[in-house]
mmCIF file of C-alpha atoms in Angstrom:
data_model
loop_
_atom_site.group_PDB
_atom_site.id
_atom_site.type_symbol
_atom_site.label_atom_id
_atom_site.label_comp_id
_atom_site.label_asym_id
_atom_site.label_seq_id
_atom_site.Cartn_x
_atom_site.Cartn_y
_atom_site.Cartn_z
ATOM 1 C CA MET A 10 5.090 142.421 16.395
ATOM 2 C CA ASN A 11 5.019 144.492 19.538
ATOM 3 C CA PRO A 12 6.930 147.783 18.934
ATOM 4 C CA LEU A 13 8.933 147.283 22.156
ATOM 5 C CA ALA A 14 10.084 143.851 21.013
ATOM 6 C CA TRP A 15 11.053 145.337 17.651
ATOM 7 C CA LEU A 16 13.183 148.002 19.369
ATOM 8 C CA ILE A 17 14.804 145.488 21.701
ATOM 9 C CA SER A 18 15.669 143.286 18.723
ATOM 10 C CA PHE A 19 18.334 145.814 17.717
ATOM 11 C CA PHE A 20 20.284 144.785 20.837
ATOM 12 C CA LEU A 21 18.926 141.277 21.446
ATOM 13 C CA PRO A 22 18.317 139.854 17.962
ATOM 14 C CA ALA A 23 16.246 136.803 18.944
ATOM 15 C CA CYS A 24 13.545 139.116 20.324
ATOM 16 C CA GLY A 25 12.771 140.212 16.766
ATOM 17 C CA PHE A 26 11.498 136.806 15.666
ATOM 18 C CA ALA A 27 8.257 134.932 16.130
ATOM 19 C CA GLY A 28 7.837 131.468 17.573
ATOM 20 C CA ALA A 29 10.945 129.321 17.651
ATOM 21 C CA GLN A 30 12.631 131.344 14.911
ATOM 22 C CA GLY A 31 15.763 133.384 15.541
ATOM 23 C CA LEU A 32 17.533 130.742 17.619
ATOM 24 C CA PRO A 33 19.583 127.763 16.486
ATOM 25 C CA VAL A 34 17.800 124.402 16.544
ATOM 26 C CA PRO A 35 18.792 122.757 19.828
ATOM 27 C CA PRO A 36 20.731 119.518 19.273
ATOM 28 C CA PRO A 37 19.844 116.424 21.295
ATOM 29 C CA MET A 38 21.487 116.466 24.691
ATOM 30 C CA ASP A 39 22.182 114.131 27.560
ATOM 31 C CA ALA A 40 19.708 115.383 30.140
ATOM 32 C CA THR A 41 21.524 113.411 32.833
ATOM 33 C CA ALA A 42 24.680 115.485 32.245
ATOM 34 C CA ILE A 43 23.346 119.043 32.331
ATOM 35 C CA VAL A 44 25.946 121.702 33.077
ATOM 36 C CA ARG A 45 24.271 124.680 34.704
ATOM 37 C CA PRO A 46 25.656 128.185 34.312
ATOM 38 C CA ALA A 47 26.699 130.294 37.285
ATOM 39 C CA THR A 48 23.881 132.749 36.549
ATOM 40 C CA PRO A 49 20.573 132.391 38.442
ATOM 41 C CA ASN A 50 18.435 132.262 35.297
ATOM 42 C CA THR A 51 17.710 128.539 35.010
ATOM 43 C CA ALA A 52 15.460 126.023 36.723
ATOM 44 C CA LEU A 53 15.850 122.268 36.728
ATOM 45 C CA ALA A 54 13.223 119.684 37.668
ATOM 46 C CA GLY A 55 13.895 115.974 37.808
ATOM 47 C CA PRO A 56 14.408 112.914 39.979
ATOM 48 C CA GLU A 57 16.351 113.253 43.218
ATOM 49 C CA SER A 58 19.167 111.164 41.738
ATOM 50 C CA LEU A 59 19.766 113.670 38.925
ATOM 51 C CA LYS A 60 23.068 115.523 38.852
ATOM 52 C CA PRO A 61 23.236 118.438 39.188
ATOM 53 C CA ILE A 62 20.697 118.454 41.998
ATOM 54 C CA PRO A 63 17.335 119.684 40.693
ATOM 55 C CA ASP A 64 15.584 122.752 42.069
ATOM 56 C CA ILE A 65 12.332 120.777 41.975
ATOM 57 C CA PHE A 66 12.248 117.075 42.795
ATOM 58 C CA VAL A 67 9.929 115.087 40.537
ATOM 59 C CA PRO A 68 9.016 111.594 41.734
ATOM 60 C CA PRO A 69 8.692 108.827 39.159
ATOM 61 C CA PHE A 70 5.404 108.660 37.281
ATOM 62 C CA PRO A 71 3.599 105.283 37.217
ATOM 63 C CA VAL A 72 2.978 105.462 33.462
ATOM 64 C CA SER A 73 4.944 104.297 30.450
ATOM 65 C CA PRO A 74 7.594 106.635 29.039
ATOM 66 C CA ASP A 75 5.681 106.970 25.769
ATOM 67 C CA ARG A 76 2.485 107.937 27.611
ATOM 68 C CA LEU A 77 4.300 110.499 29.759
ATOM 69 C CA PHE A 78 6.055 111.924 26.696
ATOM 70 C CA THR A 79 2.699 112.401 24.965
ATOM 71 C CA LEU A 80 1.157 114.030 28.029
ATOM 72 C CA ILE A 81 3.998 116.483 28.687
ATOM 73 C CA ARG A 82 3.955 117.514 25.020
ATOM 74 C CA THR A 83 0.212 118.160 25.338
ATOM 75 C CA VAL A 84 0.864 120.299 28.410
ATOM 76 C CA ALA A 85 3.553 122.313 26.611
ATOM 77 C CA ALA A 86 1.323 122.815 23.568
ATOM 78 C CA SER A 87 -1.379 124.288 25.800
ATOM 79 C CA GLU A 88 0.947 126.886 27.323
ATOM 80 C CA PRO A 89 0.862 130.431 25.910
ATOM 81 C CA ARG A 90 3.660 131.585 23.593
ATOM 82 C CA THR A 91 5.288 128.122 23.653
ATOM 83 C CA TYR A 92 6.712 126.773 20.395
ATOM 84 C CA GLU A 93 8.320 123.449 19.600
ATOM 85 C CA ALA A 94 11.885 124.016 18.416
ATOM 86 C CA ALA A 95 13.129 120.423 18.014
ATOM 87 C CA ILE A 96 11.907 116.928 18.764
ATOM 88 C CA TYR A 97 13.901 113.721 19.137
ATOM 89 C CA PRO A 98 11.228 111.024 19.569
ATOM 90 C CA ASP A 99 13.732 108.166 19.800
ATOM 91 C CA ARG A 100 15.174 109.883 22.902
ATOM 92 C CA ARG A 101 11.736 111.085 24.134
ATOM 93 C CA GLN A 102 13.238 114.574 24.154
ATOM 94 C CA VAL A 103 11.713 117.813 22.925
ATOM 95 C CA ASP A 104 12.888 121.427 23.067
ATOM 96 C CA TYR A 105 10.649 124.481 23.240
ATOM 97 C CA VAL A 106 11.051 128.217 22.899
ATOM 98 C CA VAL A 107 8.809 130.172 25.272
ATOM 99 C CA ARG A 108 8.398 133.885 24.534
ATOM 100 C CA SER A 109 7.610 136.579 27.108
ATOM 101 C CA ALA A 110 4.412 138.525 26.512
ATOM 102 C CA VAL A 111 5.702 142.079 26.227
ATOM 103 C CA PHE A 112 9.332 142.031 25.117
ATOM 104 C CA ASN A 113 9.289 138.680 23.268
ATOM 105 C CA PHE A 114 12.322 137.441 25.246
ATOM 106 C CA PRO A 115 13.019 133.791 24.406
ATOM 107 C CA ASP A 116 13.511 131.121 27.044
ATOM 108 C CA LEU A 117 14.459 127.541 26.242
ATOM 109 C CA VAL A 118 12.810 124.503 27.819
ATOM 110 C CA MET A 119 14.189 121.001 27.339
ATOM 111 C CA VAL A 120 11.959 118.051 28.242
ATOM 112 C CA GLN A 121 13.100 114.455 28.457
ATOM 113 C CA VAL A 122 11.295 111.331 29.619
ATOM 114 C CA LEU A 123 13.363 108.371 30.772
ATOM 115 C CA PRO A 124 12.223 104.875 31.727
ATOM 116 C CA GLU A 125 12.246 104.208 35.473
ATOM 117 C CA GLY A 126 11.765 100.715 36.788
ATOM 118 C CA GLN A 127 9.493 98.301 34.977
ATOM 119 C CA ASP A 128 6.386 100.425 34.388
ATOM 120 C CA GLY A 129 7.383 103.945 35.369
ATOM 121 C CA SER A 130 8.967 107.059 33.957
ATOM 122 C CA ASP A 131 11.226 109.848 35.105
ATOM 123 C CA LEU A 132 10.759 113.386 33.825
ATOM 124 C CA ILE A 133 13.477 116.010 33.430
ATOM 125 C CA LEU A 134 12.588 119.634 32.656
ATOM 126 C CA TRP A 135 15.259 122.287 32.194
ATOM 127 C CA SER A 136 14.115 125.863 31.636
ATOM 128 C CA ARG A 137 16.631 128.611 31.008
ATOM 129 C CA SER A 138 16.810 132.171 29.802
ATOM 130 C CA VAL A 139 18.608 133.098 26.610
ATOM 131 C CA TYR A 140 19.234 136.676 27.751
ATOM 132 C CA GLY A 141 19.919 138.237 31.118
ATOM 133 C CA HIS A 142 21.615 137.385 34.370
ATOM 134 C CA SER A 143 18.458 136.834 36.426
ATOM 135 C CA ASP A 144 15.028 135.641 35.379
ATOM 136 C CA LEU A 145 13.143 136.878 38.486
ATOM 137 C CA GLY A 146 11.983 133.302 39.104
ATOM 138 C CA VAL A 147 10.174 132.940 35.773
ATOM 139 C CA ASN A 148 11.820 129.642 34.825
ATOM 140 C CA HIS A 149 11.076 128.065 38.218
ATOM 141 C CA LYS A 150 7.443 129.224 38.074
ATOM 142 C CA ARG A 151 7.121 127.824 34.562
ATOM 143 C CA LEU A 152 8.236 124.368 35.666
ATOM 144 C CA ILE A 153 5.865 124.424 38.642
ATOM 145 C CA THR A 154 3.020 125.357 36.268
ATOM 146 C CA TRP A 155 3.867 122.637 33.748
ATOM 147 C CA LEU A 156 4.177 119.983 36.469
ATOM 148 C CA ALA A 157 0.829 120.986 37.995
ATOM 149 C CA ALA A 158 -0.835 120.814 34.570
ATOM 150 C CA LEU A 159 0.744 117.406 33.952
ATOM 151 C CA ARG A 160 -0.478 116.067 37.304
ATOM 152 C CA ALA A 161 -3.968 117.413 36.555
ATOM 153 C CA ARG A 162 -4.004 115.582 33.207
ATOM 154 C CA LEU A 163 -2.806 112.362 34.836
ATOM 155 C CA SER A 164 -5.495 112.520 37.529
ATOM 156 C CA HIS A 165 -8.130 113.406 34.914
ATOM 157 C CA PHE A 166 -7.346 110.166 33.089
ATOM 158 C CA GLY A 167 -7.225 108.137 36.303
ATOM 159 C CA GLU A 168 -3.442 107.871 36.264
ATOM 160 C CA LYS A 169 -1.286 109.054 39.150
#
């Protein structure tokens, strides 16, 4: 472990663990009823109809929910320092812990795929910091990166 992360873990205990360890296992949640904190350390991506209003609007994907769920999990698995914390396949929901490179700060990312129309899917991504008041835009950038990687995978396979 990085010595700085070890020192920080005296004050912020979750920084002293590897992977998804050190945090409680996230329970399943209703992604359509997210309650955002007053702090500016979260980012939400989803359909325009989502409440609260997302920071990033994500149009429906013209693929089945199961296909989209598989693809977004592949994207998350390819991201550095990203660890699966809990999966609820029946809900097409998965939670990740993403660790910062230097201080090992944990962020949480919840992903849920919902059916939309007859052959489409909606995607909800909620990234939030465990510690701190501000995230300096890290959570928003993460969602932009994941969405770009997802779109690249869809276009690579001839899907839109």
